[in-house]
CSV table of N, CA and C in Angstrom, one decimal:
chain,number,residue,atom,x,y,z
U,1266,MET,N,6.8,19.0,-10.4
U,1266,MET,CA,6.6,17.9,-11.4
U,1266,MET,C,7.9,17.2,-11.7
U,1267,LYS,N,7.9,15.9,-11.7
U,1267,LYS,CA,9.1,15.1,-12.0
U,1267,LYS,C,8.8,14.3,-13.3
U,1268,LYS,N,9.9,14.0,-14.0
U,1268,LYS,CA,9.7,13.2,-15.2
U,1268,LYS,C,10.7,12.0,-15.1
U,1269,ILE,N,10.2,10.8,-15.6
U,1269,ILE,CA,11.0,9.6,-15.8
U,1269,ILE,C,10.9,9.2,-17.2
U,1270,MET,N,12.0,9.0,-17.9
U,1270,MET,CA,12.0,8.5,-19.3
U,1270,MET,C,12.2,7.0,-19.3
U,1271,ILE,N,11.4,6.3,-20.1
U,1271,ILE,CA,11.6,4.9,-20.2
U,1271,ILE,C,11.8,4.6,-21.7
U,1272,PRO,N,13.1,4.4,-22.1
U,1272,PRO,CA,13.4,4.2,-23.5
U,1272,PRO,C,13.1,2.9,-24.0
U,1273,SER,N,12.9,1.8,-23.2
U,1273,SER,CA,12.6,0.5,-23.7
U,1273,SER,C,12.0,-0.3,-22.6
U,1274,VAL,N,11.4,-1.5,-23.0
U,1274,VAL,CA,10.8,-2.4,-22.0
U,1274,VAL,C,11.9,-2.9,-21.0
U,1275,GLU,N,13.1,-3.0,-21.5
U,1275,GLU,CA,14.3,-3.5,-20.6
U,1275,GLU,C,14.6,-2.4,-19.5
U,1276,ALA,N,14.2,-1.2,-19.8
U,1276,ALA,CA,14.4,-0.1,-18.8
U,1276,ALA,C,13.4,0.0,-17.7
U,1277,LEU,N,12.3,-0.8,-17.8
U,1277,LEU,CA,11.2,-0.8,-16.9
U,1277,LEU,C,11.6,-1.0,-15.4
U,1278,PRO,N,12.4,-2.0,-15.1
U,1278,PRO,CA,12.7,-2.2,-13.7
U,1278,PRO,C,13.4,-1.0,-13.1
U,1279,GLN,N,14.4,-0.4,-13.8
U,1279,GLN,CA,15.1,0.8,-13.4
U,1279,GLN,C,14.1,2.0,-13.2
U,1280,ALA,N,13.2,2.1,-14.2
U,1280,ALA,CA,12.2,3.2,-14.1
U,1280,ALA,C,11.3,3.0,-12.9
U,1281,ALA,N,10.9,1.8,-12.6
U,1281,ALA,CA,10.0,1.5,-11.4
U,1281,ALA,C,10.8,1.8,-10.1
U,1282,GLN,N,12.1,1.5,-10.1
U,1282,GLN,CA,12.9,1.8,-8.9
U,1282,GLN,C,13.0,3.3,-8.7
U,1283,GLU,N,13.2,4.0,-9.8
U,1283,GLU,CA,13.2,5.5,-9.7
U,1283,GLU,C,11.9,6.1,-9.2
U,1284,PHE,N,10.8,5.5,-9.7
U,1284,PHE,CA,9.5,5.9,-9.3
U,1284,PHE,C,9.3,5.7,-7.8
U,1285,LEU,N,9.7,4.5,-7.3
U,1285,LEU,CA,9.6,4.2,-5.9
U,1285,LEU,C,10.4,5.2,-5.1
U,1286,SER,N,11.5,5.7,-5.6
U,1286,SER,CA,12.3,6.6,-4.8
U,1286,SER,C,11.6,8.0,-4.7
U,1287,LEU,N,10.6,8.2,-5.5
U,1287,LEU,CA,9.8,9.5,-5.5
U,1287,LEU,C,8.6,9.4,-4.7
U,1288,MET,N,8.2,8.1,-4.3
U,1288,MET,CA,6.9,7.9,-3.6
U,1288,MET,C,7.1,8.4,-2.2
U,1289,ASP,N,6.0,9.0,-1.6
U,1289,ASP,CA,6.0,9.5,-0.2
U,1289,ASP,C,4.9,8.7,0.5
U,1290,ASP,N,4.2,9.4,1.4
U,1290,ASP,CA,3.1,8.8,2.1
U,1290,ASP,C,1.8,8.7,1.4
U,1291,ALA,N,1.7,9.3,0.2
U,1291,ALA,CA,0.5,9.2,-0.6
U,1291,ALA,C,0.2,7.7,-0.9
U,1292,THR,N,-1.1,7.4,-0.9
U,1292,THR,CA,-1.5,6.0,-1.2
U,1292,THR,C,-2.3,5.9,-2.5
U,1293,VAL,N,-2.7,7.0,-3.1
U,1293,VAL,CA,-3.5,6.9,-4.3
U,1293,VAL,C,-2.7,7.6,-5.5
U,1294,TYR,N,-2.5,6.7,-6.5
U,1294,TYR,CA,-1.7,7.2,-7.7
U,1294,TYR,C,-2.6,6.9,-8.9
U,1295,THR,N,-2.8,7.9,-9.8
U,1295,THR,CA,-3.5,7.7,-11.0
U,1295,THR,C,-2.5,7.6,-12.2
U,1296,PHE,N,-2.9,6.8,-13.2
U,1296,PHE,CA,-2.1,6.7,-14.4
U,1296,PHE,C,-2.9,7.0,-15.6
U,1297,GLU,N,-2.6,8.0,-16.3
U,1297,GLU,CA,-3.3,8.4,-17.5
U,1297,GLU,C,-2.5,8.3,-18.7
U,1298,GLY,N,-3.1,8.0,-19.8
U,1298,GLY,CA,-2.4,7.9,-21.1
U,1298,GLY,C,-3.3,7.2,-22.0
U,1299,GLU,N,-3.0,7.4,-23.3
U,1299,GLU,CA,-3.9,6.7,-24.3
U,1299,GLU,C,-3.8,5.2,-24.2
U,1300,MET,N,-4.7,4.6,-24.9
U,1300,MET,CA,-4.7,3.1,-24.9
U,1300,MET,C,-3.4,2.7,-25.5
U,1301,GLY,N,-2.7,1.7,-24.9
U,1301,GLY,CA,-1.4,1.2,-25.4
U,1301,GLY,C,-0.2,2.0,-25.0
U,1302,ALA,N,-0.4,3.1,-24.1
U,1302,ALA,CA,0.7,3.9,-23.7
U,1302,ALA,C,1.6,3.1,-22.7
U,1303,GLY,N,1.1,2.1,-22.1
U,1303,GLY,CA,2.0,1.3,-21.2
U,1303,GLY,C,1.6,1.5,-19.7
U,1304,LYS,N,0.4,1.9,-19.4
U,1304,LYS,CA,-0.1,2.0,-18.0
U,1304,LYS,C,0.0,0.7,-17.3
U,1305,THR,N,-0.6,-0.3,-17.8
U,1305,THR,CA,-0.6,-1.6,-17.1
U,1305,THR,C,0.8,-2.2,-17.0
U,1306,THR,N,1.6,-2.0,-18.1
U,1306,THR,CA,3.0,-2.6,-18.1
U,1306,THR,C,3.8,-1.9,-17.0
U,1307,PHE,N,3.7,-0.6,-16.9
U,1307,PHE,CA,4.4,0.1,-15.9
U,1307,PHE,C,3.9,-0.2,-14.5
U,1308,ILE,N,2.6,-0.3,-14.3
U,1308,ILE,CA,2.1,-0.7,-12.9
U,1308,ILE,C,2.6,-2.1,-12.6
U,1309,ASN,N,2.7,-3.0,-13.5
U,1309,ASN,CA,3.2,-4.4,-13.2
U,1309,ASN,C,4.6,-4.3,-12.8
U,1310,ALA,N,5.4,-3.5,-13.5
U,1310,ALA,CA,6.8,-3.3,-13.1
U,1310,ALA,C,7.0,-2.7,-11.7
U,1311,LEU,N,6.1,-1.7,-11.4
U,1311,LEU,CA,6.1,-1.1,-10.1
U,1311,LEU,C,5.7,-2.1,-9.0
U,1312,CYS,N,4.7,-3.0,-9.3
U,1312,CYS,CA,4.3,-4.0,-8.3
U,1312,CYS,C,5.5,-5.0,-8.1
U,1313,ARG,N,6.2,-5.3,-9.1
U,1313,ARG,CA,7.3,-6.2,-8.9
U,1313,ARG,C,8.4,-5.5,-8.0
U,1314,ALA,N,8.6,-4.2,-8.3
U,1314,ALA,CA,9.6,-3.5,-7.5
U,1314,ALA,C,9.2,-3.3,-6.1
U,1315,LEU,N,7.8,-3.4,-5.8
U,1315,LEU,CA,7.3,-3.3,-4.5
U,1315,LEU,C,7.3,-4.7,-3.8
U,1316,GLY,N,7.7,-5.7,-4.5
U,1316,GLY,CA,7.9,-7.0,-3.9
U,1316,GLY,C,6.8,-8.0,-4.2
U,1317,VAL,N,5.9,-7.7,-5.2
U,1317,VAL,CA,4.9,-8.7,-5.6
U,1317,VAL,C,5.6,-9.7,-6.5
U,1318,GLU,N,5.8,-10.9,-6.0
U,1318,GLU,CA,6.6,-11.9,-6.7
U,1318,GLU,C,5.8,-12.6,-7.7
U,1319,GLU,N,4.5,-12.8,-7.5
U,1319,GLU,CA,3.7,-13.4,-8.6
U,1319,GLU,C,3.7,-12.5,-9.7
U,1320,ASP,N,3.6,-13.0,-10.9
U,1320,ASP,CA,3.7,-12.1,-12.1
U,1320,ASP,C,2.3,-11.5,-12.4
U,1321,PRO,N,2.1,-10.2,-12.0
U,1321,PRO,CA,0.8,-9.6,-12.2
U,1321,PRO,C,0.7,-9.1,-13.6
U,1322,THR,N,0.7,-10.0,-14.6
U,1322,THR,CA,0.8,-9.6,-16.0
U,1322,THR,C,-0.6,-9.1,-16.5
U,1323,GLY,N,-1.7,-9.5,-15.9
U,1323,GLY,CA,-3.0,-9.1,-16.4
U,1323,GLY,C,-3.5,-7.8,-16.0
U,1324,SER,N,-4.1,-7.1,-16.9
U,1324,SER,CA,-4.8,-5.9,-16.5
U,1324,SER,C,-6.1,-6.3,-15.9
U,1325,PRO,N,-6.6,-5.6,-14.8
U,1325,PRO,CA,-7.9,-5.9,-14.2
U,1325,PRO,C,-9.1,-5.4,-15.0
U,1326,THR,N,-9.0,-5.3,-16.3
U,1326,THR,CA,-10.0,-4.8,-17.1
U,1326,THR,C,-11.4,-5.4,-16.9
U,1327,PHE,N,-11.4,-6.8,-16.7
U,1327,PHE,CA,-12.6,-7.5,-16.6
U,1327,PHE,C,-13.0,-7.6,-15.1
U,1328,SER,N,-12.0,-7.7,-14.2
U,1328,SER,CA,-12.4,-7.8,-12.8
U,1328,SER,C,-12.5,-6.4,-12.2
U,1329,ILE,N,-12.0,-5.4,-12.9
U,1329,ILE,CA,-11.9,-4.0,-12.5
U,1329,ILE,C,-10.9,-3.7,-11.4
U,1330,ILE,N,-10.8,-4.5,-10.4
U,1330,ILE,CA,-9.8,-4.3,-9.4
U,1330,ILE,C,-9.0,-5.6,-9.1
U,1331,ASN,N,-7.7,-5.6,-9.2
U,1331,ASN,CA,-6.9,-6.7,-8.8
U,1331,ASN,C,-6.2,-6.4,-7.4
U,1332,GLU,N,-6.1,-7.4,-6.6
U,1332,GLU,CA,-5.4,-7.2,-5.3
U,1332,GLU,C,-4.1,-8.0,-5.3
U,1333,TYR,N,-3.0,-7.3,-4.9
U,1333,TYR,CA,-1.8,-8.0,-4.8
U,1333,TYR,C,-1.3,-7.7,-3.4
U,1334,ARG,N,-0.3,-8.6,-3.0
U,1334,ARG,CA,0.3,-8.4,-1.7
U,1334,ARG,C,1.8,-8.5,-1.9
U,1335,SER,N,2.5,-7.5,-1.3
U,1335,SER,CA,4.0,-7.6,-1.4
U,1335,SER,C,4.5,-8.7,-0.6
U,1336,ASP,N,5.4,-9.5,-1.2
U,1336,ASP,CA,6.0,-10.7,-0.5
U,1336,ASP,C,7.1,-10.2,0.4
U,1337,THR,N,7.5,-9.0,0.3
U,1337,THR,CA,8.6,-8.5,1.2
U,1337,THR,C,8.0,-7.7,2.4
U,1338,THR,N,6.9,-6.9,2.1
U,1338,THR,CA,6.4,-6.1,3.2
U,1338,THR,C,5.0,-6.5,3.7
U,1339,ALA,N,4.4,-7.4,2.9
U,1339,ALA,CA,3.0,-7.8,3.2
U,1339,ALA,C,2.0,-6.7,2.9
U,1340,GLU,N,2.4,-5.6,2.4
U,1340,GLU,CA,1.6,-4.5,2.1
U,1340,GLU,C,0.6,-4.8,1.0
U,1341,LEU,N,-0.7,-4.4,1.1
U,1341,LEU,CA,-1.7,-4.6,0.1
U,1341,LEU,C,-1.6,-3.6,-1.0
U,1342,ILE,N,-1.8,-4.0,-2.2
U,1342,ILE,CA,-1.7,-3.1,-3.3
U,1342,ILE,C,-3.0,-3.4,-4.2
U,1343,TYR,N,-3.7,-2.3,-4.5
U,1343,TYR,CA,-4.9,-2.5,-5.3
U,1343,TYR,C,-4.6,-1.8,-6.7
U,1344,HIS,N,-4.9,-2.6,-7.7
U,1344,HIS,CA,-4.7,-2.1,-9.1
U,1344,HIS,C,-6.1,-2.0,-9.8
U,1345,PHE,N,-6.5,-0.8,-10.1
U,1345,PHE,CA,-7.8,-0.6,-10.7
U,1345,PHE,C,-7.6,-0.3,-12.2
U,1346,ASP,N,-8.5,-0.9,-13.0
U,1346,ASP,CA,-8.6,-0.5,-14.4
U,1346,ASP,C,-10.1,-0.1,-14.6
U,1347,LEU,N,-10.4,1.2,-14.6
U,1347,LEU,CA,-11.7,1.7,-14.6
U,1347,LEU,C,-12.3,1.9,-16.0
U,1348,TYR,N,-11.6,1.4,-17.0
U,1348,TYR,CA,-12.0,1.6,-18.4
U,1348,TYR,C,-13.5,1.3,-18.6
U,1349,ARG,N,-14.0,0.2,-18.0
U,1349,ARG,CA,-15.4,-0.2,-18.2
U,1349,ARG,C,-16.4,0.5,-17.3
U,1350,ILE,N,-15.9,1.3,-16.3
U,1350,ILE,CA,-16.9,2.0,-15.4
U,1350,ILE,C,-17.5,3.1,-16.2
U,1351,GLU,N,-18.8,3.1,-16.2
U,1351,GLU,CA,-19.5,4.1,-17.0
U,1351,GLU,C,-20.1,5.3,-16.2
U,1352,SER,N,-20.1,5.2,-14.9
U,1352,SER,CA,-20.6,6.3,-14.1
U,1352,SER,C,-20.0,6.2,-12.7
U,1353,LEU,N,-20.1,7.3,-12.0
U,1353,LEU,CA,-19.6,7.3,-10.6
U,1353,LEU,C,-20.5,6.4,-9.7
U,1354,GLU,N,-21.8,6.3,-10.1
U,1354,GLU,CA,-22.6,5.4,-9.3
U,1354,GLU,C,-22.1,3.9,-9.4
U,1355,GLN,N,-21.7,3.5,-10.6
U,1355,GLN,CA,-21.1,2.2,-10.8
U,1355,GLN,C,-19.9,2.0,-9.9
U,1356,ALA,N,-19.1,3.0,-9.8
U,1356,ALA,CA,-17.9,3.0,-9.0
U,1356,ALA,C,-18.3,2.8,-7.5
U,1357,PHE,N,-19.3,3.5,-7.1
U,1357,PHE,CA,-19.8,3.4,-5.7
U,1357,PHE,C,-20.3,2.0,-5.5
U,1358,ASP,N,-21.0,1.4,-6.5
U,1358,ASP,CA,-21.5,0.1,-6.3
U,1358,ASP,C,-20.4,-1.0,-6.1
U,1359,ILE,N,-19.2,-0.8,-6.6
U,1359,ILE,CA,-18.2,-1.8,-6.4
U,1359,ILE,C,-17.3,-1.4,-5.2
U,1360,GLY,N,-17.6,-0.3,-4.5
U,1360,GLY,CA,-17.0,0.1,-3.3
U,1360,GLY,C,-15.6,0.8,-3.5
U,1361,VAL,N,-15.5,1.5,-4.6
U,1361,VAL,CA,-14.2,2.2,-4.9
U,1361,VAL,C,-13.8,3.1,-3.7
U,1362,GLU,N,-14.7,3.8,-3.1
U,1362,GLU,CA,-14.3,4.8,-2.0
U,1362,GLU,C,-13.8,4.0,-0.8
U,1363,ASP,N,-14.2,2.8,-0.6
U,1363,ASP,CA,-13.7,2.0,0.5
U,1363,ASP,C,-12.2,1.7,0.3
U,1364,TYR,N,-11.9,1.3,-1.0
U,1364,TYR,CA,-10.5,1.1,-1.3
U,1364,TYR,C,-9.6,2.3,-1.2
U,1365,LEU,N,-10.2,3.5,-1.7
U,1365,LEU,CA,-9.4,4.7,-1.6
U,1365,LEU,C,-9.1,5.1,-0.2
U,1366,ASP,N,-10.1,4.8,0.7
U,1366,ASP,CA,-9.9,5.2,2.2
U,1366,ASP,C,-9.2,4.2,3.0
U,1367,SER,N,-8.8,3.0,2.4
U,1367,SER,CA,-8.3,1.9,3.1
U,1367,SER,C,-6.8,2.1,3.7
U,1368,GLY,N,-6.1,3.1,3.1
U,1368,GLY,CA,-4.7,3.3,3.5
U,1368,GLY,C,-3.8,2.4,2.7
U,1369,ALA,N,-4.3,1.5,1.9
U,1369,ALA,CA,-3.5,0.6,1.0
U,1369,ALA,C,-3.1,1.4,-0.2
U,1370,LEU,N,-2.1,1.0,-0.9
U,1370,LEU,CA,-1.6,1.6,-2.1
U,1370,LEU,C,-2.7,1.3,-3.2
U,1371,CYS,N,-3.2,2.4,-3.8
U,1371,CYS,CA,-4.1,2.2,-4.9
U,1371,CYS,C,-3.5,2.8,-6.2
U,1372,LEU,N,-3.4,2.0,-7.2
U,1372,LEU,CA,-2.8,2.3,-8.5
U,1372,LEU,C,-4.0,2.3,-9.5
U,1373,ILE,N,-4.3,3.4,-10.1
U,1373,ILE,CA,-5.6,3.5,-10.8
U,1373,ILE,C,-5.4,3.9,-12.3
U,1374,GLU,N,-5.8,3.0,-13.2
U,1374,GLU,CA,-5.9,3.4,-14.6
U,1374,GLU,C,-7.3,3.9,-15.0
U,1375,TRP,N,-7.3,4.8,-15.9
U,1375,TRP,CA,-8.6,5.5,-16.4
U,1375,TRP,C,-9.2,6.2,-15.2
U,1376,PRO,N,-8.5,7.0,-14.5
U,1376,PRO,CA,-9.1,7.7,-13.3
U,1376,PRO,C,-10.1,8.7,-13.5
U,1377,ASP,N,-10.2,9.2,-14.8
U,1377,ASP,CA,-11.2,10.2,-15.1
U,1377,ASP,C,-12.6,9.8,-14.8
U,1378,ARG,N,-12.8,8.5,-14.7
U,1378,ARG,CA,-14.1,7.9,-14.4
U,1378,ARG,C,-14.6,8.2,-13.0
U,1379,ILE,N,-13.6,8.4,-12.1
U,1379,ILE,CA,-13.9,8.7,-10.6
U,1379,ILE,C,-13.3,10.0,-10.1
U,1380,ASP,N,-12.9,10.9,-11.0
U,1380,ASP,CA,-12.2,12.1,-10.7
U,1380,ASP,C,-12.8,12.8,-9.5
U,1381,ASP,N,-14.1,12.9,-9.4
U,1381,ASP,CA,-14.8,13.6,-8.4
U,1381,ASP,C,-14.6,13.1,-7.0
U,1382,ILE,N,-14.2,11.8,-6.9
U,1382,ILE,CA,-14.1,11.3,-5.5
U,1382,ILE,C,-12.6,10.9,-5.1
U,1383,LEU,N,-11.7,11.3,-6.0
U,1383,LEU,CA,-10.3,11.1,-5.7
U,1383,LEU,C,-9.8,12.0,-4.6
U,1384,PRO,N,-9.0,11.5,-3.7
U,1384,PRO,CA,-8.5,12.4,-2.6
U,1384,PRO,C,-7.7,13.5,-3.1
U,1385,ASP,N,-7.6,14.6,-2.3
U,1385,ASP,CA,-6.9,15.8,-2.7
U,1385,ASP,C,-5.4,15.5,-2.9
U,1386,ASP,N,-4.9,14.5,-2.2
U,1386,ASP,CA,-3.4,14.3,-2.2
U,1386,ASP,C,-3.1,13.2,-3.3
U,1387,THR,N,-4.0,12.9,-4.2
U,1387,THR,CA,-3.7,12.0,-5.2
U,1387,THR,C,-2.5,12.4,-6.1
U,1388,VAL,N,-1.6,11.5,-6.3
U,1388,VAL,CA,-0.5,11.7,-7.2
U,1388,VAL,C,-0.9,11.3,-8.6
U,1389,ARG,N,-0.8,12.2,-9.5
U,1389,ARG,CA,-1.2,12.0,-10.9
U,1389,ARG,C,0.0,11.8,-11.8
U,1390,VAL,N,-0.1,10.6,-12.5
U,1390,VAL,CA,1.0,10.2,-13.4
U,1390,VAL,C,0.5,10.2,-14.8
U,1391,LYS,N,1.1,10.9,-15.7
U,1391,LYS,CA,0.7,10.9,-17.1
U,1391,LYS,C,1.8,10.2,-17.9
U,1392,ILE,N,1.4,9.3,-18.8
U,1392,ILE,CA,2.3,8.5,-19.6
U,1392,ILE,C,2.1,8.9,-21.0
U,1393,ASP,N,3.1,9.5,-21.6
U,1393,ASP,CA,3.1,9.9,-23.0
U,1393,ASP,C,4.0,9.1,-23.8
U,1394,VAL,N,3.6,8.7,-25.0
U,1394,VAL,CA,4.5,8.0,-26.0
U,1394,VAL,C,5.1,9.0,-26.9
U,1395,LEU,N,6.4,9.1,-26.9
U,1395,LEU,CA,7.1,10.1,-27.7
U,1395,LEU,C,7.2,9.5,-29.1
U,1396,PRO,N,7.5,10.3,-30.2
U,1396,PRO,CA,7.6,9.8,-31.5
U,1396,PRO,C,8.5,8.7,-31.7
U,1397,ASP,N,9.6,8.6,-30.9
U,1397,ASP,CA,10.6,7.5,-31.0
U,1397,ASP,C,10.2,6.3,-30.2
U,1398,GLY,N,9.0,6.3,-29.6
U,1398,GLY,CA,8.6,5.1,-28.8
U,1398,GLY,C,8.9,5.2,-27.4
U,1399,VAL,N,9.8,6.2,-27.0
U,1399,VAL,CA,10.1,6.3,-25.6
U,1399,VAL,C,8.9,6.8,-24.8
U,1400,ARG,N,8.7,6.2,-23.6
U,1400,ARG,CA,7.6,6.6,-22.7
U,1400,ARG,C,8.1,7.6,-21.8
U,1401,CYS,N,7.3,8.7,-21.6
U,1401,CYS,CA,7.7,9.7,-20.6
U,1401,CYS,C,6.6,9.8,-19.5
U,1402,LEU,N,7.0,9.5,-18.3
U,1402,LEU,CA,6.1,9.6,-17.2
U,1402,LEU,C,6.3,11.0,-16.6
U,1403,THR,N,5.2,11.7,-16.4
U,1403,THR,CA,5.2,13.0,-15.7
U,1403,THR,C,4.4,12.8,-14.4
U,1404,ILE,N,5.1,13.1,-13.3
U,1404,ILE,CA,4.5,12.8,-12.0
U,1404,ILE,C,4.2,14.1,-11.3
U,1405,ASP,N,2.9,14.3,-11.1
U,1405,ASP,CA,2.4,15.6,-10.4
U,1405,ASP,C,2.0,15.2,-9.0
U,1406,ASN,N,2.8,15.5,-8.0
U,1406,ASN,CA,2.5,15.2,-6.6
U,1406,ASN,C,2.1,16.5,-5.9
U,1407,PRO,N,0.8,16.6,-5.5
U,1407,PRO,CA,0.4,17.8,-4.9
U,1407,PRO,C,1.1,18.1,-3.6
U,1408,ALA,N,1.7,17.2,-3.0
U,1408,ALA,CA,2.5,17.4,-1.7
U,1408,ALA,C,3.7,18.2,-2.0
U,1409,GLU,N,4.2,18.3,-3.2
U,1409,GLU,CA,5.4,19.0,-3.6
U,1409,GLU,C,5.0,20.4,-4.1
U,1410,ALA,N,3.7,20.7,-4.2
U,1410,ALA,CA,3.3,22.0,-4.8
U,1410,ALA,C,3.6,23.1,-3.8
């Protein structure tokens, strides 16, 4: 398990670069944390670090899945916000498993909604808000176990 501390919003680009340096061949990353912990904010910083030049400021809460493309590598990136998914059947209806199997990078908020169908090599990221407001990312990569 690795940890990345994010003391402020200004530290997000550096934290995203540090996260990138820890990424391996895994394509599915889940982000867990309470409402307001900074899941979307961190994913947006990560997308910018991956070369997404358009500002992906919005959470895909209403669309459920946003698609971005890196302007530097042309890599597809899918950002899921599964907060409004109420059942695994609903996830199947929107084709979640096709995205997970696509080989594209999948960044998933509220992954507990689809836990049963996540790949075994899913990298799980927990975001905790410490009493002083610092965000602590704990990265659990099964490939390192």
